[in-house]
Coordinates of N, CA and C in Angstrom, one line a residue:
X1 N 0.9 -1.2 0.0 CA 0.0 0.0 0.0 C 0.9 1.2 0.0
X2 N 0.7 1.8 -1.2 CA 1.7 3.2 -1.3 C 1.0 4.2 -0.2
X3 N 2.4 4.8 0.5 CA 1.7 5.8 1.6 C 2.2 7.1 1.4
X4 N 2.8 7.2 0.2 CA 3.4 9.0 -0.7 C 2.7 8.9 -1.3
X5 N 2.1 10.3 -2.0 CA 0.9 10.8 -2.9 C 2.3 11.6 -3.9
X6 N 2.0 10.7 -5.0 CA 3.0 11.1 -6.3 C 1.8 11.2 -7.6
X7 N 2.5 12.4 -8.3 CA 1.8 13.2 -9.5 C 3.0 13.6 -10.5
X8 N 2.7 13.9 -11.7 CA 3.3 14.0 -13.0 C 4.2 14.0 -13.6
X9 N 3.9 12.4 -13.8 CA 4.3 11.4 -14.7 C 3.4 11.9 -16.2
X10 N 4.6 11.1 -17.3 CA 3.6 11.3 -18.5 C 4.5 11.4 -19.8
X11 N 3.9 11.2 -21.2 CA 4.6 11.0 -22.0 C 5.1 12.0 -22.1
X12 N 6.4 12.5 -23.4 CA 6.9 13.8 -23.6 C 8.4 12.7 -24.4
X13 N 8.6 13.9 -25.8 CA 9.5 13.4 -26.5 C 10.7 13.3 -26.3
X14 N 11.6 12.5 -27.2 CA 12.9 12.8 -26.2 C 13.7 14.1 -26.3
X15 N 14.2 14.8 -25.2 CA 15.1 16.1 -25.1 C 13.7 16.7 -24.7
X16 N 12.8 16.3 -24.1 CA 12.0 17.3 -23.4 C 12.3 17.1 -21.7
X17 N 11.3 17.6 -20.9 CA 11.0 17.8 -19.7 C 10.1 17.2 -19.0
X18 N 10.1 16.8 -17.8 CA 8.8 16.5 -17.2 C 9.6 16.6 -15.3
X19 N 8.7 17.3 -14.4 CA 8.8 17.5 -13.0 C 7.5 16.0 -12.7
X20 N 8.0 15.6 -11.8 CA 7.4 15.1 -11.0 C 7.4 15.6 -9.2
X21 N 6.4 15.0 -9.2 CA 6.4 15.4 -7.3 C 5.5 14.1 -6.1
X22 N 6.0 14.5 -5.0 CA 5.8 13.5 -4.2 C 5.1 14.1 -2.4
X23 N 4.6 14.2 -2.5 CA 4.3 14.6 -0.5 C 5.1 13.9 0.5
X24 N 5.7 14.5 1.3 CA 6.4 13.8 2.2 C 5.7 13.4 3.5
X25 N 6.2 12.2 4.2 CA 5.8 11.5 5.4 C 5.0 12.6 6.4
X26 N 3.4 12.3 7.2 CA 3.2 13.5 8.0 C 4.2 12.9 9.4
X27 N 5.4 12.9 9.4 CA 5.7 12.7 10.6 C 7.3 13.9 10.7
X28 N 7.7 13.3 11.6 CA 9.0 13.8 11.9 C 10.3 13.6 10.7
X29 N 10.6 14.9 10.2 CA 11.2 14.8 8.8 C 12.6 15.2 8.9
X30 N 13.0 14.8 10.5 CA 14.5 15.3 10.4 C 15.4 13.8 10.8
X31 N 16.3 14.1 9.9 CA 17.7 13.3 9.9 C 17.0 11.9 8.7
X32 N 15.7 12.8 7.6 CA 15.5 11.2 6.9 C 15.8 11.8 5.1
X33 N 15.5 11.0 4.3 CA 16.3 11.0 3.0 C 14.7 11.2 2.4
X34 N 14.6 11.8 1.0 CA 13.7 11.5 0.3 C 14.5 10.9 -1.3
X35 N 13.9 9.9 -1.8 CA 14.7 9.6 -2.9 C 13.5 9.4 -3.9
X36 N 14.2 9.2 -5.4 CA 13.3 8.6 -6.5 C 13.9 7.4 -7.1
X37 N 13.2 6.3 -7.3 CA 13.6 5.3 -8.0 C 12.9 5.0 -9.7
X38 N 13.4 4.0 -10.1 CA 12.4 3.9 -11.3 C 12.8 2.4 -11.6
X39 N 11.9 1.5 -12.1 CA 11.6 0.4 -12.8 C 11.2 -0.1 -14.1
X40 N 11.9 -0.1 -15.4 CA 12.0 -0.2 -16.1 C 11.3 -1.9 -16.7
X41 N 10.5 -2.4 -17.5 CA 10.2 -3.9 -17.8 C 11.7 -4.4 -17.9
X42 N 12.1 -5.8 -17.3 CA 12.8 -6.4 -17.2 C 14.4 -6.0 -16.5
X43 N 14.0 -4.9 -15.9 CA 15.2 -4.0 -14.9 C 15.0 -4.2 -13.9
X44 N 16.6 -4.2 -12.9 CA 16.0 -4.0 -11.5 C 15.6 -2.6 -11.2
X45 N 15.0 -2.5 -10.3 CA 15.1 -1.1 -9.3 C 16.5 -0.3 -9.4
X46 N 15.9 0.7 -10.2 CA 17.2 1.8 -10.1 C 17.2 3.4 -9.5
X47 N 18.2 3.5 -8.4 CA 18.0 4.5 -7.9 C 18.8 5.8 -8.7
X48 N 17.8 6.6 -8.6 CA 18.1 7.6 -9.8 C 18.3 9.3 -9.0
X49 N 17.8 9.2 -7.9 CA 18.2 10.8 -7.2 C 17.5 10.6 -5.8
X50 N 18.5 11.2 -4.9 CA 18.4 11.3 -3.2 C 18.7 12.4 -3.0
X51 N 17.8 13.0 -1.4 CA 17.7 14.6 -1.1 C 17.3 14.2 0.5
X52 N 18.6 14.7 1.4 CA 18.7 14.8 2.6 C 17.2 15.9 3.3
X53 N 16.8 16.0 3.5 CA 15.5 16.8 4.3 C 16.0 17.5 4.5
X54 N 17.1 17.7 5.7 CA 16.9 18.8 6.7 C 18.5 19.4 5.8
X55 N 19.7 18.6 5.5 CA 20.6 19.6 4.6 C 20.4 20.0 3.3
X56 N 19.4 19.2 2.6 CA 19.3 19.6 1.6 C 20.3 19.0 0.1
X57 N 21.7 18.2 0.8 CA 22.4 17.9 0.0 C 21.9 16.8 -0.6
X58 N 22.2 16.4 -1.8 CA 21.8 15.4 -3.0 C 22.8 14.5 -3.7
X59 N 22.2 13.7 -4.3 CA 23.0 12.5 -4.7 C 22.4 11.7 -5.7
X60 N 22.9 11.3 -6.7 CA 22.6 11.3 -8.4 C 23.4 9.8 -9.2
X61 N 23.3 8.9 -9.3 CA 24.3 8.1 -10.4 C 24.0 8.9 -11.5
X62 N 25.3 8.7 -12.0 CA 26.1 8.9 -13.1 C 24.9 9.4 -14.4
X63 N 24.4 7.5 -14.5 CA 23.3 7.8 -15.4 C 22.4 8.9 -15.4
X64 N 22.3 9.8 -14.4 CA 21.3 11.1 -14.7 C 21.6 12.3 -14.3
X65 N 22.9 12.4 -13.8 CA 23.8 13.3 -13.4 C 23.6 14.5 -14.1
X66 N 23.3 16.2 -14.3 CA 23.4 17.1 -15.1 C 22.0 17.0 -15.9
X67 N 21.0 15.8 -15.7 CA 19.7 16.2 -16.2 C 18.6 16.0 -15.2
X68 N 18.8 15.4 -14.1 CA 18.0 15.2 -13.3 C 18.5 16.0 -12.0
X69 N 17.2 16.9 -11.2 CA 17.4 17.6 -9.7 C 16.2 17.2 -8.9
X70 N 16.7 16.5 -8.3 CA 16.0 16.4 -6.8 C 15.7 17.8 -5.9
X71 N 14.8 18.3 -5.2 CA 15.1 19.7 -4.8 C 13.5 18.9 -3.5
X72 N 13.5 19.9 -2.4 CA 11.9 20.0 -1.9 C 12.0 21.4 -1.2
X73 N 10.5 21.2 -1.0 CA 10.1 22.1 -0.2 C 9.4 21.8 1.1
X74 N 10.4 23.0 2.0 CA 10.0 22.6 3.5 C 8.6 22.9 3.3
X75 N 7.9 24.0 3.2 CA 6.6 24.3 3.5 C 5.6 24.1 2.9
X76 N 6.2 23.5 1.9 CA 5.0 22.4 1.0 C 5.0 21.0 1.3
X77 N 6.0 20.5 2.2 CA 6.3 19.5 2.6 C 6.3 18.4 1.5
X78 N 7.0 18.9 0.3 CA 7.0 18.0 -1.2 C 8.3 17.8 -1.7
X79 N 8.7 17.0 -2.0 CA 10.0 16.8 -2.9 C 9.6 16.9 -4.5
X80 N 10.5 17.0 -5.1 CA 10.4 16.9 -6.7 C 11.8 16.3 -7.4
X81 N 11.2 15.6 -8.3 CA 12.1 15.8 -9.5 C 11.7 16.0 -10.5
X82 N 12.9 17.2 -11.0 CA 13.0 17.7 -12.1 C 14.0 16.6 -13.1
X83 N 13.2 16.4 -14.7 CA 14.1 15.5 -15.6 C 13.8 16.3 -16.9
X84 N 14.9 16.6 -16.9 CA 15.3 17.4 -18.9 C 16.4 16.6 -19.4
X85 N 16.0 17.0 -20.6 CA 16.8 16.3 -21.5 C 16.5 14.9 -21.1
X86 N 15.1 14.1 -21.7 CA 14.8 13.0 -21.3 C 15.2 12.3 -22.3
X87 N 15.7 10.9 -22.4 CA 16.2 10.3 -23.3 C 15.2 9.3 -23.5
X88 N 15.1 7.9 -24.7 CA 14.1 6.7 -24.4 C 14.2 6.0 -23.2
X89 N 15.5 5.9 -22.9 CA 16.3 4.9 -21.7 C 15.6 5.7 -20.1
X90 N 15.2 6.8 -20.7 CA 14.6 6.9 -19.3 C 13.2 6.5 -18.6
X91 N 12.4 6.1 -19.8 CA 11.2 5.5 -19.5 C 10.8 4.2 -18.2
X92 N 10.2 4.5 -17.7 CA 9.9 3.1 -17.1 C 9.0 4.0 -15.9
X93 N 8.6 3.3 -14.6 CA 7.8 3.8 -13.6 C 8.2 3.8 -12.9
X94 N 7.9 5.6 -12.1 CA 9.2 6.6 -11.1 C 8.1 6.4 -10.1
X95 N 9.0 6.1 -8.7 CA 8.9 5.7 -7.5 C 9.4 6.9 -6.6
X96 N 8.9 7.4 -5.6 CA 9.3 7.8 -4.5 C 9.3 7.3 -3.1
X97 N 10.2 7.8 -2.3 CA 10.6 6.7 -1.3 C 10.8 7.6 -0.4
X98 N 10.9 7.6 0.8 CA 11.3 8.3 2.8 C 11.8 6.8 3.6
X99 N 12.7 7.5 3.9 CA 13.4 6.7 4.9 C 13.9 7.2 5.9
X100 N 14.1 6.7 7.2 CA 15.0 7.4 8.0 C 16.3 6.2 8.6
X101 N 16.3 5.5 8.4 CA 17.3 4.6 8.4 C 18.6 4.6 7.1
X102 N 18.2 6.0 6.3 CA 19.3 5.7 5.0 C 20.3 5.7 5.0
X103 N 21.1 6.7 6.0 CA 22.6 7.1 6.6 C 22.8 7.9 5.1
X104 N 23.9 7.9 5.3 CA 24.7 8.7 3.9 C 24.5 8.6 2.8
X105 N 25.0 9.1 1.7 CA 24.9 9.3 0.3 C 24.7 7.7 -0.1
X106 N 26.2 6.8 0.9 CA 26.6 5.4 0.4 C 25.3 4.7 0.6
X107 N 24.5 4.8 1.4 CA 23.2 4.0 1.4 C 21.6 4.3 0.8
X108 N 21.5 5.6 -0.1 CA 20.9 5.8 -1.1 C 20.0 4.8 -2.0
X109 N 21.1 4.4 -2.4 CA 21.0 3.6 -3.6 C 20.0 2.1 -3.5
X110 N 20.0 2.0 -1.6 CA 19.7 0.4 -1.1 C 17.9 0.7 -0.7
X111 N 17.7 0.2 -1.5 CA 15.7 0.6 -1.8 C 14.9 -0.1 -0.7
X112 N 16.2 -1.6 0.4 CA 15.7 -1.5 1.3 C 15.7 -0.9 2.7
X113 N 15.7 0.4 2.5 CA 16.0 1.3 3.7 C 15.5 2.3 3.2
X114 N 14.2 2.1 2.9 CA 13.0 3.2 2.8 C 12.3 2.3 3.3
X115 N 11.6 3.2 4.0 CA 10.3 2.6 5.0 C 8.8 3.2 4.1
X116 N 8.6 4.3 3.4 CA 7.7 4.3 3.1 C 7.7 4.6 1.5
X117 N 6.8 4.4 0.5 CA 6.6 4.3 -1.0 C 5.8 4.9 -1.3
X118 N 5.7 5.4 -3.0 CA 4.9 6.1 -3.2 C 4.1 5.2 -4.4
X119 N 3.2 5.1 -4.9 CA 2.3 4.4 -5.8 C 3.1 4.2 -7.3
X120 N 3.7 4.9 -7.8 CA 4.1 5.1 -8.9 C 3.8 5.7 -10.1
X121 N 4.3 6.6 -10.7 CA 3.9 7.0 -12.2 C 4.6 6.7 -13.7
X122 N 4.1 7.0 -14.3 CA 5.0 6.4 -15.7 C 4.9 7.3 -16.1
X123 N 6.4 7.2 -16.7 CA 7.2 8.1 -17.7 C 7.3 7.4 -19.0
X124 N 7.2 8.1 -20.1 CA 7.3 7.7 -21.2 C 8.1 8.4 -22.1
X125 N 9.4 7.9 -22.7 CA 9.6 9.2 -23.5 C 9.9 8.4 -25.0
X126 N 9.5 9.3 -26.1 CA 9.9 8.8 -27.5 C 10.6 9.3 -28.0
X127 N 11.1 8.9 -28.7 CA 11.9 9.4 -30.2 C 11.4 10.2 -30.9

């Protein structure tokens, strides 16, 4: 049962744009991680961008580095990602995640150390 409320997902060609967004946990939002994942048909779970709450600082593999921004807002209590310059390879269905067990940047990436999920949306991008 997804317990983050995630919105706009959606097709768009390739070298375009699309923001997505996520509401964050109503609980206690310090010392935890907000991240985005995505799942592609026949992919594992790939972590694609992390954003510390309370510093703010972020964390990206390679593969999206310079086109994808994680960013939130405290008083909207929302995280986002922003994706430009969307290529085909980016397609598949974007996941948001809260954890407070993530520790540092190095444990990001480990999808089990989120405690809470978001429903998912699909991304589509064409040629």
């Amino acid at each position: 049962q997804a317990q983050l409320a995630e919105s706009g997902g959606g097709s768009v060609q390739s070298g375009g744009s699309l923001r997505l967004s996520c509401g964050a946990p109503g609980r206690d939002r310090r010392n935890y991680v907000m991240a985005w994942f995505r799942a592609a048909p026949g992919k594992d779970r790939e972590f694609v961008a992390g954003i510390n709450w309370s510093t703010g600082n972020t964390h990206y593999p390679d593969s999206v580095k310079g086109r994808f921004t994680i960013s939130r807002d405290k008083s909207e209590n929302t995280a986002y990602l922003q994706m430009d310059n969307l290529k085909r390879e980016d397609t598949a269905v974007y996941y948001c995640a809260a954890g407070w067990q993530v520790g540092d940047v190095r444990g990001y990436a480990d999808y089990r150390r989120y405690a809470y999920w978001g429903q998912g949306t699909q991304v589509t991008v064409s040629s």
